[in-house]
């Protein structure tokens, strides 16, 4: 089974709730899972040959939450090429705003540029339609867990 780091970007706790649900599902599937709710670049670097799951909300005009901005900047400025990394993205947002789910999209674009290998499609959760994001994400997380070799 895989070693998975879950990296959470959150403001109000919804992404963290999804992350905790993902940790439980992935652990039950036999994976070695660690959740980082204040993610740092050193923690990410420990997973460069493993699997990362980024779960982030979006603030302002498509911006990343404060607790994950430094990680994103470090990936962009210090890490670069990551061809051995496999990853998934769960993006939370509100479709009534411009740049809907922009935080997750920024991560996906950066990781694609750095040649990381996305597992499955990105899950986008619309806070305007979904009251309990961790329940909504459950089916995707279960399917994603099955894709990891």
XYZ file of C-alpha atoms in Angstrom:
149
model
C 0.000 0.000 0.000
C 0.949 3.624 -0.468
C 2.338 6.286 1.846
C 0.032 9.316 1.559
C 0.387 12.856 2.893
C -2.801 14.917 3.087
C -2.054 18.642 2.848
C -4.949 20.865 3.934
C -5.589 24.519 3.155
C -8.522 25.802 5.181
C -10.077 28.920 6.672
C -13.343 27.792 8.289
C -12.561 24.095 8.741
C -14.474 22.514 5.850
C -11.302 21.378 4.081
C -9.993 19.971 7.346
C -13.217 17.990 7.821
C -12.815 16.569 4.309
C -9.168 15.790 5.100
C -10.098 13.933 8.261
C -12.675 11.904 6.313
C -10.062 11.150 3.644
C -7.556 10.078 6.282
C -10.062 7.623 7.759
C -11.077 6.154 4.380
C -7.510 5.856 3.105
C -6.293 4.313 6.356
C -9.152 1.796 6.250
C -8.037 0.940 2.691
C -4.631 -0.038 4.106
C -2.599 3.054 3.257
C -0.118 4.788 5.588
C -1.683 8.266 5.917
C -0.599 11.465 7.664
C -2.673 14.659 7.681
C -0.966 18.064 7.763
C -3.305 20.915 8.742
C -0.458 23.448 8.879
C 1.490 22.076 5.909
C 5.149 22.959 5.485
C 7.560 22.462 2.610
C 9.739 20.018 4.579
C 6.695 17.806 5.133
C 5.874 17.869 1.419
C 9.454 17.001 0.482
C 9.162 13.829 2.577
C 6.509 12.621 0.094
C 8.239 13.398 -3.227
C 8.338 9.699 -4.163
C 4.965 8.884 -2.607
C 1.428 10.282 -2.842
C 0.077 13.717 -1.864
C -3.578 14.648 -1.532
C -4.161 18.402 -1.522
C -7.479 19.500 -0.040
C -7.912 23.245 -0.146
C -10.593 25.861 -0.018
C -10.468 29.134 -1.921
C -10.545 32.629 -0.460
C -10.977 36.108 -1.873
C -10.613 36.172 -5.632
C -9.423 32.606 -6.112
C -6.641 32.810 -3.520
C -5.207 30.092 -1.300
C -5.900 30.068 2.443
C -3.136 31.553 4.600
C -2.150 28.208 6.111
C -1.143 26.700 2.740
C 0.260 29.729 0.871
C 3.842 29.198 2.058
C 3.738 25.568 0.923
C 2.529 26.597 -2.529
C 5.240 29.261 -2.803
C 7.896 26.772 -1.719
C 6.759 24.249 -4.314
C 6.808 26.924 -6.990
C 10.108 28.534 -5.995
C 12.189 25.758 -4.408
C 11.008 22.313 -5.495
C 10.319 22.440 -9.218
C 10.437 19.119 -11.065
C 8.482 16.363 -9.228
C 8.066 13.452 -11.689
C 7.957 10.764 -8.974
C 5.121 12.412 -7.044
C 1.591 11.107 -7.520
C -1.195 13.346 -6.282
C -4.890 14.130 -6.018
C -6.775 17.384 -5.525
C -10.006 18.204 -3.732
C -10.915 21.850 -4.332
C -13.569 23.589 -2.252
C -15.129 26.849 -3.300
C -18.346 28.755 -3.837
C -19.613 29.135 -7.395
C -21.187 32.501 -6.607
C -17.640 33.954 -6.610
C -15.289 34.588 -9.523
C -12.403 32.133 -9.792
C -14.493 29.317 -8.325
C -12.291 26.656 -6.659
C -9.230 28.653 -7.710
C -7.074 27.413 -4.826
C -7.277 23.788 -5.940
C -6.901 24.747 -9.581
C -3.692 26.656 -8.778
C -2.235 23.587 -7.084
C -3.244 21.323 -9.950
C -1.720 23.629 -12.572
C 1.534 23.951 -10.616
C 1.880 20.211 -10.053
C 1.128 19.505 -13.718
C 3.838 21.999 -14.735
C 6.243 20.202 -12.407
C 5.458 16.863 -14.090
C 3.787 15.286 -11.050
C 1.328 12.520 -11.929
C -2.291 13.217 -11.018
C -4.315 10.214 -9.909
C -7.874 10.550 -11.214
C -9.703 13.795 -11.767
C -9.859 16.742 -9.397
C -12.935 16.796 -7.162
C -14.582 20.216 -6.975
C -17.011 20.870 -4.121
C -19.349 23.846 -4.443
C -20.202 25.299 -1.049
C -23.244 26.974 -2.616
C -24.768 23.526 -3.231
C -23.117 21.198 -0.703
C -23.895 21.607 2.999
C -21.652 18.785 4.290
C -18.543 18.581 2.095
C -16.990 15.607 3.896
C -20.066 13.489 3.116
C -20.122 14.707 -0.482
C -16.442 13.789 -0.911
C -16.805 10.265 0.471
C -17.564 8.514 -2.848
C -14.693 10.307 -4.630
C -12.237 9.493 -1.838
C -13.251 5.823 -1.903
C -12.774 5.680 -5.686
C -9.482 7.555 -5.462
C -8.194 5.127 -2.815
C -8.848 2.252 -5.237
C -6.766 3.964 -7.955
C -3.657 4.080 -5.780
C -1.361 1.127 -6.301
